Amino acid sequence: MASNKIQFRSIHELKDPALNNKLAQKEFQEEIPVEDFLGDAEQNGSSTSRRDFLKILGFSTAAVTLAACEAPVIKTIPYVVKPHDIIPGVPNYYASTYFDGFDFASVLVKTREGRPIKIDPNPAAGDLGKTNARAQASVLSLYDNDKVKQPKLDGKDETFDKVDSVILTGLADANTAGKKIVLLSHSLPSPTFKKLFAEFKAKYPTAELVTYDAYPHSAALDAAQEVFGQRALPVYDLKGSELVVSFQADFLGDYNAASLETSYAAARKPGASMLRHIQVESNMSLTGANADSRYRLKPSAVNKTLIEVYNAIVGGGTSDKTASEIAAELKAKGSKAVVFADGSKGAQVLAHLINQKLGSVAFTGKANLLKDFDKARYQEFLGWVNAGQVGVLIANNVDPIYSHPKGEDFKKALAAKKVDLVVAVADKKNEMYKAAKAVIPVANWLESWGDIEPQTGVYSLMQPTIQKIYKSRQIEESLLVWKNGKNNAANNYYDYLKASSASILGGTSFNKALYNGFTTSSNATSLAYAGGNAAQAVAELGSFKPSELELVLYTKPSMGDGTQANNPWLQELPDPITRMSWDNYLTISPKDAEKFAIDNDLNARMQLDGSIVNLTVNGVTIKDVPVFIQPGQAEGSVGLALGYGKKDSGATADTGVNAYPLFDGSNLTVSGVKIEKTGEDHEFAGIQLQNTLMGRYEIAKEVPLADFLNVAFDDEHKGWNKPLEYHTISGALPARKIDLWDAFDDTDGPHFNLSIDLNSCTGCGACIIACQAENNVPVVGKKEIRMSRDMYWLRIDRYYSSRQKVEVYEGLKEGMAVPELYGTAFGDGGALNHPADNPDVIFQPVMCQHCNHAPCETVCPVAATSHGKQGQNHMAYNRCIGTRYCANNCPYKVRRFNWFTYNLNDKFDFNMNNDLGRMVLNPDVVVRTRGVMEKCSMCIQETQATILAAKRENRKVTDNEFKNSCACAAACSTGAMTFGDMNDKESEVRELYSSNRRYYLLEEIGTKPNVFYHTKVRNRVEK
């Protein structure tokens, strides 16, 4: 239970119990570097320095005063002839498909006056309509100012006409000479694209389509080929499962090209059949952080455990204690259990064979068709290049020079002119761009027509939601030109797509399918167990040579494979586990850190600095890699994220180190790792330590499933969620029944509440990006994050907790010394384990709690913040003078102060500093300026628009309308957040309010929030 746990947010807080108080004391002791931003240097010569003047007057007052003198003049041009489908001030929504070669989602694109400004999930598409953080952020990638903006020849701007002439000549020459014409593209599961390429090949018989993915899921595809006889990934559904066991598989992340978080959350509803989750892994992954029981083992030990579990399941037996415990649980659950594995082909094959033996109902038989990389095929392509057999190479927005371990060799081959003509269909001036003679800017998915077949029986359409911003062209348009010739009437890809899709759509009209965004497909590809060489898989896993240090490569929820590395929203998004932003780093266990003299220290400003090492793996060295000490990392293992360190791909993309040279495209685990300290330190930009909550007791509540089922929540002695009571002269009274003020009537009209279920929140961060997009939250950059000046309206706090095995009172009563007592008090079941060895993890989203008795409102001297009748705490930005009294008085630390103007400011050269990037801004939300406070508004612009729309139509607002009115709740794939009207007796939020798991954050201080939480339930037997 919560009272039997210690909670800590970092190793530093665990080492220093007084750290929380130190942080609170430091919170408002910021030095204000105003000289760089305000005023005239000549004023500093006066008897009273401007710094002293600002200290006396108050920085915020002076900043607002000066800002008022510099208010920009913005000219607007009215519609002379208004487009018929645009009403100024009213958004349009278009159903489309997000696919960038790595991620897929069926989405709704919100546009304002012709500009896409927000990505929403398409609820009609079910699990395929769920969006992750990268999908939410993809709208900003449309407005990337570092994009290639027009066609080029030999590095110089040119017209499409001349570029096409050069390419058509090259194609004809290659065809005549019998040389190969290779289209090198990321996985593109588009039936129309494949049909078009077949026609292109008919004209140029030597044409070949070769797939290349930076993160190719090669091991999974090879395993599927062996077990199912088809090169397609299996689709799983956890809704009917009661046990999932994962070996290194981050199935809530990028495992098998599809996250399972939606069905996972559905199966994790607390109850007798609640899904139990066991994770065996080395890194503390997002999936492992959500597990009920987590075994931390180095990769070689994970392989051994998987082999032993397989042996125990198929009847061979095992003497391994951990494996026998896991196997016993799998056998007990039978078909309601499922096993996932990752890291190598052998691991995936054994997992499939275990699931076949169990008859797992999680295996649907459907095929995920998003990936089709073939390593052997790509090696064959490299052979063609080195042999001089390729006449034309067309690279469709891929850069193997960056992401392939032999990228430098490929670069040298191109430089040696082993390919007669290189054409780069590219969005950045990357290595492929520099190697190409002809460059065609690739159109963004929001500017393109297309179709995708993501899985068995599903057909999804993509439509442009904006005219092409620059002179770009999608690969299909180019193929039409090169197939038909220039200026041919048949070169319109929309017409081609519409005609091609008729055979797939059947009786469904193209316009109806386009309106819905997706429809059913006649593709009946199904997977069935047909093979699998267990002995070979065991031999492969056994051939992994253990070493002192072993490396696990992984992808972050923010960065993925690095496709959107130049997106500042994603670079600044803190990692859910480490809570660091703007970096990738080598994760190492606390014990190994001590062994290798690796340091992570807090300086006087509570900023984290860490050691830098040179990382060598099998002869390949990556220099200057920062090291982060990660609780829960297995001893003898280190982790490093892919997708960072992209050179020449934009100012933001060149962040972190490139780990792809260590990745062979198949095996995510590597042995033979060595690290060497450089003697230098790295400055981390962390978010976890900057916010301090008043009090530490029961911030994030949790309860074992057995107690949840068998103990009354309000039991006097063992209650796990006892309602808070105050002892008054009249006796004990419920906390929410006691008021210092007269309550006003809030039953007339809507009264908004937000429910957050800690049992469903996986910490993915999609809600953070959705909030950022909806509310124009600025990017502040690494230096400001390090100064604890992030501007997020919503954060996800990550708490570690460790179980006590000995009650303190009982231990002392038995005569144990306090040091001895605490030396045995913590861990994952083994004695003498340190709390940081294998802690539990809880994710807790925190935003403005919209308190009915808000402490911020009572201290504002200018009434800039006040309470509305609908339950929202309002901010009037033009009244705020930036005293920060409200932030000081907020116990939840959710208010943000604009230290600077973040838009049109070269000091913050991100999307708000250029005309293209500012196109993403939501015109319904003001862009705040320097010197004011801001915070979550519960998306008041959306709730009011929803109410007004219902008023115009003379009807009641439905619960679904309100549920989708709050950006964070609408973006949540697991249903952890539910927004709604408490005065609607049929609303889901009203139903959730009656749950016995409900509690309020810091309820004891009497703020009476309109945000409530649900206790996390862990499905395991506490030892």
Short mmCIF file of N, CA, C and O in Angstrom, two decimals, residues 653-727:
data_model
loop_
_atom_site.label_atom_id
_atom_site.label_comp_id
_atom_site.label_asym_id
_atom_site.label_seq_id
_atom_site.Cartn_x
_atom_site.Cartn_y
_atom_site.Cartn_z
N ALA A 653 18.06 19.04 -35.45
CA ALA A 653 18.35 17.61 -35.61
C ALA A 653 19.75 17.24 -35.15
O ALA A 653 19.99 16.10 -34.76
N ASP A 654 20.67 18.18 -35.20
CA ASP A 654 22.05 17.89 -34.81
C ASP A 654 22.17 17.91 -33.29
O ASP A 654 22.89 18.71 -32.70
N THR A 655 21.44 17.04 -32.65
CA THR A 655 21.40 16.93 -31.19
C THR A 655 21.74 15.50 -30.80
O THR A 655 21.22 14.55 -31.39
N GLY A 656 22.60 15.33 -29.81
CA GLY A 656 22.95 13.99 -29.35
C GLY A 656 23.96 13.32 -30.26
O GLY A 656 24.61 13.95 -31.10
N VAL A 657 24.12 12.01 -30.08
CA VAL A 657 25.10 11.23 -30.83
C VAL A 657 24.38 10.19 -31.68
O VAL A 657 23.31 9.69 -31.32
N ASN A 658 24.97 9.87 -32.82
CA ASN A 658 24.39 8.90 -33.74
C ASN A 658 24.80 7.49 -33.32
O ASN A 658 25.97 7.13 -33.38
N ALA A 659 23.82 6.68 -32.93
CA ALA A 659 24.10 5.30 -32.48
C ALA A 659 23.91 4.28 -33.60
O ALA A 659 24.17 3.09 -33.38
N TYR A 660 23.48 4.68 -34.79
CA TYR A 660 23.23 3.72 -35.87
C TYR A 660 24.46 2.93 -36.30
O TYR A 660 24.33 1.77 -36.72
N PRO A 661 25.69 3.50 -36.23
CA PRO A 661 26.85 2.69 -36.59
C PRO A 661 27.01 1.42 -35.75
O PRO A 661 27.74 0.51 -36.14
N LEU A 662 26.31 1.34 -34.61
CA LEU A 662 26.39 0.16 -33.74
C LEU A 662 25.27 -0.84 -34.02
O LEU A 662 25.23 -1.92 -33.43
N PHE A 663 24.34 -0.50 -34.92
CA PHE A 663 23.13 -1.30 -35.15
C PHE A 663 23.24 -1.99 -36.50
O PHE A 663 23.34 -1.32 -37.54
N ASP A 664 23.21 -3.31 -36.50
CA ASP A 664 23.36 -4.04 -37.76
C ASP A 664 22.03 -4.22 -38.49
O ASP A 664 21.97 -4.91 -39.52
N GLY A 665 20.98 -3.62 -37.99
CA GLY A 665 19.68 -3.71 -38.64
C GLY A 665 18.83 -4.85 -38.15
O GLY A 665 17.64 -4.93 -38.46
N SER A 666 19.41 -5.77 -37.36
CA SER A 666 18.67 -6.93 -36.86
C SER A 666 18.73 -7.04 -35.35
O SER A 666 17.70 -7.15 -34.69
N ASN A 667 19.93 -7.01 -34.80
CA ASN A 667 20.13 -7.30 -33.39
C ASN A 667 20.23 -6.01 -32.57
O ASN A 667 21.14 -5.21 -32.78
N LEU A 668 19.29 -5.85 -31.65
CA LEU A 668 19.27 -4.65 -30.80
C LEU A 668 20.18 -4.81 -29.59
O LEU A 668 20.40 -3.84 -28.86
N THR A 669 20.67 -6.01 -29.34
CA THR A 669 21.58 -6.23 -28.22
C THR A 669 22.95 -6.60 -28.76
O THR A 669 23.07 -7.40 -29.70
N VAL A 670 24.00 -6.02 -28.16
CA VAL A 670 25.36 -6.21 -28.64
C VAL A 670 26.27 -6.42 -27.44
O VAL A 670 26.14 -5.74 -26.41
N SER A 671 27.20 -7.37 -27.57
CA SER A 671 28.17 -7.58 -26.48
C SER A 671 29.52 -7.00 -26.89
O SER A 671 29.68 -6.46 -27.99
N GLY A 672 30.49 -7.15 -26.01
CA GLY A 672 31.83 -6.62 -26.29
C GLY A 672 31.88 -5.11 -26.21
O GLY A 672 32.47 -4.46 -27.09
N VAL A 673 31.28 -4.54 -25.18
CA VAL A 673 31.17 -3.09 -25.04
C VAL A 673 32.24 -2.58 -24.07
O VAL A 673 32.46 -3.16 -23.01
N LYS A 674 32.87 -1.49 -24.44
CA LYS A 674 33.85 -0.86 -23.57
C LYS A 674 33.58 0.64 -23.50
O LYS A 674 33.17 1.25 -24.48
N ILE A 675 33.78 1.20 -22.30
CA ILE A 675 33.63 2.64 -22.14
C ILE A 675 34.90 3.22 -21.53
O ILE A 675 35.57 2.58 -20.73
N GLU A 676 35.21 4.43 -21.95
CA GLU A 676 36.41 5.12 -21.46
C GLU A 676 36.06 6.56 -21.14
O GLU A 676 35.57 7.29 -22.01
N LYS A 677 36.23 6.95 -19.90
CA LYS A 677 35.91 8.32 -19.51
C LYS A 677 36.83 9.31 -20.21
O LYS A 677 38.04 9.07 -20.36
N THR A 678 36.26 10.42 -20.64
CA THR A 678 37.05 11.47 -21.30
C THR A 678 37.57 12.50 -20.32
O THR A 678 38.45 13.29 -20.66
N GLY A 679 36.98 12.52 -19.13
CA GLY A 679 37.35 13.54 -18.15
C GLY A 679 36.51 14.80 -18.25
O GLY A 679 36.61 15.70 -17.41
N GLU A 680 35.65 14.87 -19.28
CA GLU A 680 34.77 16.02 -19.45
C GLU A 680 33.41 15.71 -18.85
O GLU A 680 33.04 14.56 -18.63
N ASP A 681 32.64 16.79 -18.60
CA ASP A 681 31.29 16.65 -18.07
C ASP A 681 30.27 17.16 -19.08
O ASP A 681 30.55 18.08 -19.86
N HIS A 682 29.08 16.56 -19.03
CA HIS A 682 27.98 16.94 -19.91
C HIS A 682 26.90 17.64 -19.09
O HIS A 682 26.59 17.24 -17.96
N GLU A 683 26.32 18.67 -19.66
CA GLU A 683 25.23 19.39 -19.00
C GLU A 683 23.90 18.84 -19.49
O GLU A 683 23.52 19.03 -20.64
N PHE A 684 23.19 18.17 -18.60
CA PHE A 684 21.88 17.61 -18.93
C PHE A 684 20.79 18.67 -18.75
O PHE A 684 20.90 19.56 -17.91
N ALA A 685 19.75 18.54 -19.56
CA ALA A 685 18.57 19.39 -19.40
C ALA A 685 17.44 18.52 -18.87
O ALA A 685 16.81 17.78 -19.61
N GLY A 686 17.23 18.57 -17.56
CA GLY A 686 16.24 17.71 -16.93
C GLY A 686 15.03 18.48 -16.44
O GLY A 686 15.12 19.66 -16.09
N ILE A 687 13.89 17.81 -16.43
CA ILE A 687 12.64 18.45 -16.01
C ILE A 687 12.16 17.92 -14.67
O ILE A 687 11.48 18.61 -13.93
N GLN A 688 12.54 16.72 -14.30
CA GLN A 688 11.95 16.08 -13.13
C GLN A 688 12.23 16.83 -11.84
O GLN A 688 11.39 16.87 -10.95
N LEU A 689 13.41 17.43 -11.69
CA LEU A 689 13.77 18.01 -10.40
C LEU A 689 13.32 19.46 -10.23
O LEU A 689 13.55 20.04 -9.19
N GLN A 690 12.71 20.04 -11.25
CA GLN A 690 12.48 21.48 -11.14
C GLN A 690 11.17 21.84 -10.43
O GLN A 690 11.03 22.95 -9.94
N ASN A 691 10.23 20.93 -10.39
CA ASN A 691 8.95 21.24 -9.75
C ASN A 691 8.85 20.52 -8.41
O ASN A 691 9.12 19.33 -8.32
N THR A 692 8.47 21.25 -7.39
CA THR A 692 8.34 20.65 -6.07
C THR A 692 6.88 20.72 -5.62
O THR A 692 6.27 21.78 -5.65
N LEU A 693 6.35 19.58 -5.27
CA LEU A 693 4.99 19.55 -4.76
C LEU A 693 5.01 19.70 -3.25
O LEU A 693 5.88 19.15 -2.57
N MET A 694 4.06 20.44 -2.74
CA MET A 694 3.95 20.61 -1.30
C MET A 694 3.62 19.27 -0.66
O MET A 694 2.61 18.65 -0.97
N GLY A 695 4.53 18.77 0.17
CA GLY A 695 4.30 17.47 0.81
C GLY A 695 4.75 16.34 -0.08
O GLY A 695 4.91 16.48 -1.29
N ARG A 696 4.96 15.16 0.50
CA ARG A 696 5.44 14.02 -0.27
C ARG A 696 4.57 12.79 -0.05
O ARG A 696 4.79 11.77 -0.68
N TYR A 697 3.62 12.83 0.83
CA TYR A 697 2.89 11.63 1.22
C TYR A 697 1.72 11.38 0.28
O TYR A 697 0.86 12.24 0.09
N GLU A 698 1.69 10.21 -0.31
CA GLU A 698 0.57 9.76 -1.14
C GLU A 698 0.26 10.75 -2.27
O GLU A 698 -0.89 11.12 -2.50
N ILE A 699 1.30 11.18 -2.97
CA ILE A 699 1.08 11.98 -4.17
C ILE A 699 0.55 11.09 -5.28
O ILE A 699 -0.44 11.38 -5.93
N ALA A 700 1.27 9.96 -5.50
CA ALA A 700 0.83 8.96 -6.47
C ALA A 700 0.48 7.69 -5.70
O ALA A 700 1.34 6.98 -5.23
N LYS A 701 -0.80 7.41 -5.58
CA LYS A 701 -1.25 6.28 -4.76
C LYS A 701 -1.23 4.98 -5.56
O LYS A 701 -1.50 4.98 -6.77
N GLU A 702 -0.96 3.89 -4.87
CA GLU A 702 -1.03 2.58 -5.49
C GLU A 702 -1.49 1.55 -4.46
O GLU A 702 -1.35 1.76 -3.25
N VAL A 703 -2.03 0.43 -4.98
CA VAL A 703 -2.55 -0.61 -4.11
C VAL A 703 -2.38 -1.96 -4.80
O VAL A 703 -2.55 -2.07 -6.02
N PRO A 704 -2.03 -3.01 -4.06
CA PRO A 704 -1.98 -4.36 -4.66
C PRO A 704 -3.38 -4.81 -5.06
O PRO A 704 -4.37 -4.45 -4.40
N LEU A 705 -3.48 -5.61 -6.11
CA LEU A 705 -4.77 -6.07 -6.59
C LEU A 705 -5.53 -6.83 -5.52
O LEU A 705 -6.76 -6.68 -5.38
N ALA A 706 -4.83 -7.64 -4.73
CA ALA A 706 -5.51 -8.42 -3.69
C ALA A 706 -6.20 -7.51 -2.69
O ALA A 706 -7.34 -7.78 -2.28
N ASP A 707 -5.55 -6.44 -2.30
CA ASP A 707 -6.18 -5.49 -1.37
C ASP A 707 -7.34 -4.77 -2.04
O ASP A 707 -8.38 -4.53 -1.43
N PHE A 708 -7.15 -4.42 -3.33
CA PHE A 708 -8.22 -3.74 -4.05
C PHE A 708 -9.48 -4.59 -4.10
O PHE A 708 -10.60 -4.08 -3.95
N LEU A 709 -9.30 -5.90 -4.29
CA LEU A 709 -10.45 -6.79 -4.42
C LEU A 709 -11.04 -7.20 -3.07
O LEU A 709 -12.26 -7.38 -2.95
N ASN A 710 -10.20 -7.31 -2.05
CA ASN A 710 -10.65 -7.95 -0.81
C ASN A 710 -10.74 -7.02 0.39
O ASN A 710 -11.28 -7.42 1.43
N VAL A 711 -10.21 -5.81 0.30
CA VAL A 711 -10.24 -4.89 1.43
C VAL A 711 -11.06 -3.66 1.04
O VAL A 711 -10.84 -3.07 -0.02
N ALA A 712 -11.98 -3.29 1.88
CA ALA A 712 -12.79 -2.10 1.62
C ALA A 712 -11.88 -0.88 1.57
O ALA A 712 -10.99 -0.71 2.41
N PHE A 713 -12.11 -0.03 0.57
CA PHE A 713 -11.23 1.13 0.40
C PHE A 713 -11.26 2.05 1.61
O PHE A 713 -10.28 2.73 1.91
N ASP A 714 -12.37 2.05 2.35
CA ASP A 714 -12.48 2.96 3.49
C ASP A 714 -12.42 2.21 4.82
O ASP A 714 -12.86 2.73 5.86
N ASP A 715 -11.88 0.99 4.80
CA ASP A 715 -11.74 0.22 6.04
C ASP A 715 -10.95 1.04 7.06
O ASP A 715 -9.94 1.66 6.73
N GLU A 716 -11.41 1.01 8.28
CA GLU A 716 -10.81 1.87 9.31
C GLU A 716 -9.33 1.59 9.52
O GLU A 716 -8.55 2.52 9.76
N HIS A 717 -8.92 0.33 9.39
CA HIS A 717 -7.53 -0.02 9.69
C HIS A 717 -6.71 -0.31 8.43
O HIS A 717 -5.56 0.10 8.35
N LYS A 718 -7.30 -1.02 7.47
CA LYS A 718 -6.53 -1.44 6.30
C LYS A 718 -6.97 -0.74 5.02
O LYS A 718 -6.53 -1.11 3.93
N GLY A 719 -7.84 0.23 5.14
CA GLY A 719 -8.35 0.92 3.96
C GLY A 719 -7.22 1.50 3.12
O GLY A 719 -6.34 2.17 3.63
N TRP A 720 -7.28 1.27 1.79
CA TRP A 720 -6.21 1.70 0.90
C TRP A 720 -6.51 3.05 0.24
O TRP A 720 -5.66 3.60 -0.46
N ASN A 721 -7.71 3.57 0.45
CA ASN A 721 -8.03 4.89 -0.10
C ASN A 721 -9.07 5.57 0.80
O ASN A 721 -10.12 6.02 0.35
N LYS A 722 -8.74 5.62 2.08
CA LYS A 722 -9.69 6.17 3.04
C LYS A 722 -9.97 7.64 2.75
O LYS A 722 -9.03 8.43 2.57
N PRO A 723 -11.24 8.02 2.71
CA PRO A 723 -11.58 9.42 2.48
C PRO A 723 -10.98 10.31 3.57
O PRO A 723 -10.96 9.94 4.75
N LEU A 724 -10.51 11.45 3.17
CA LEU A 724 -9.90 12.37 4.12
C LEU A 724 -10.98 13.03 4.98
O LEU A 724 -12.02 13.46 4.48
N GLU A 725 -10.70 13.07 6.26
CA GLU A 725 -11.64 13.70 7.20
C GLU A 725 -10.89 14.74 8.03
O GLU A 725 -9.70 14.58 8.32
N TYR A 726 -11.62 15.78 8.40
CA TYR A 726 -11.09 16.77 9.34
C TYR A 726 -11.81 16.58 10.68
O TYR A 726 -13.03 16.36 10.71
N HIS A 727 -11.07 16.67 11.74
CA HIS A 727 -11.68 16.57 13.07
C HIS A 727 -12.04 17.97 13.55
O HIS A 727 -11.18 18.82 13.75
#
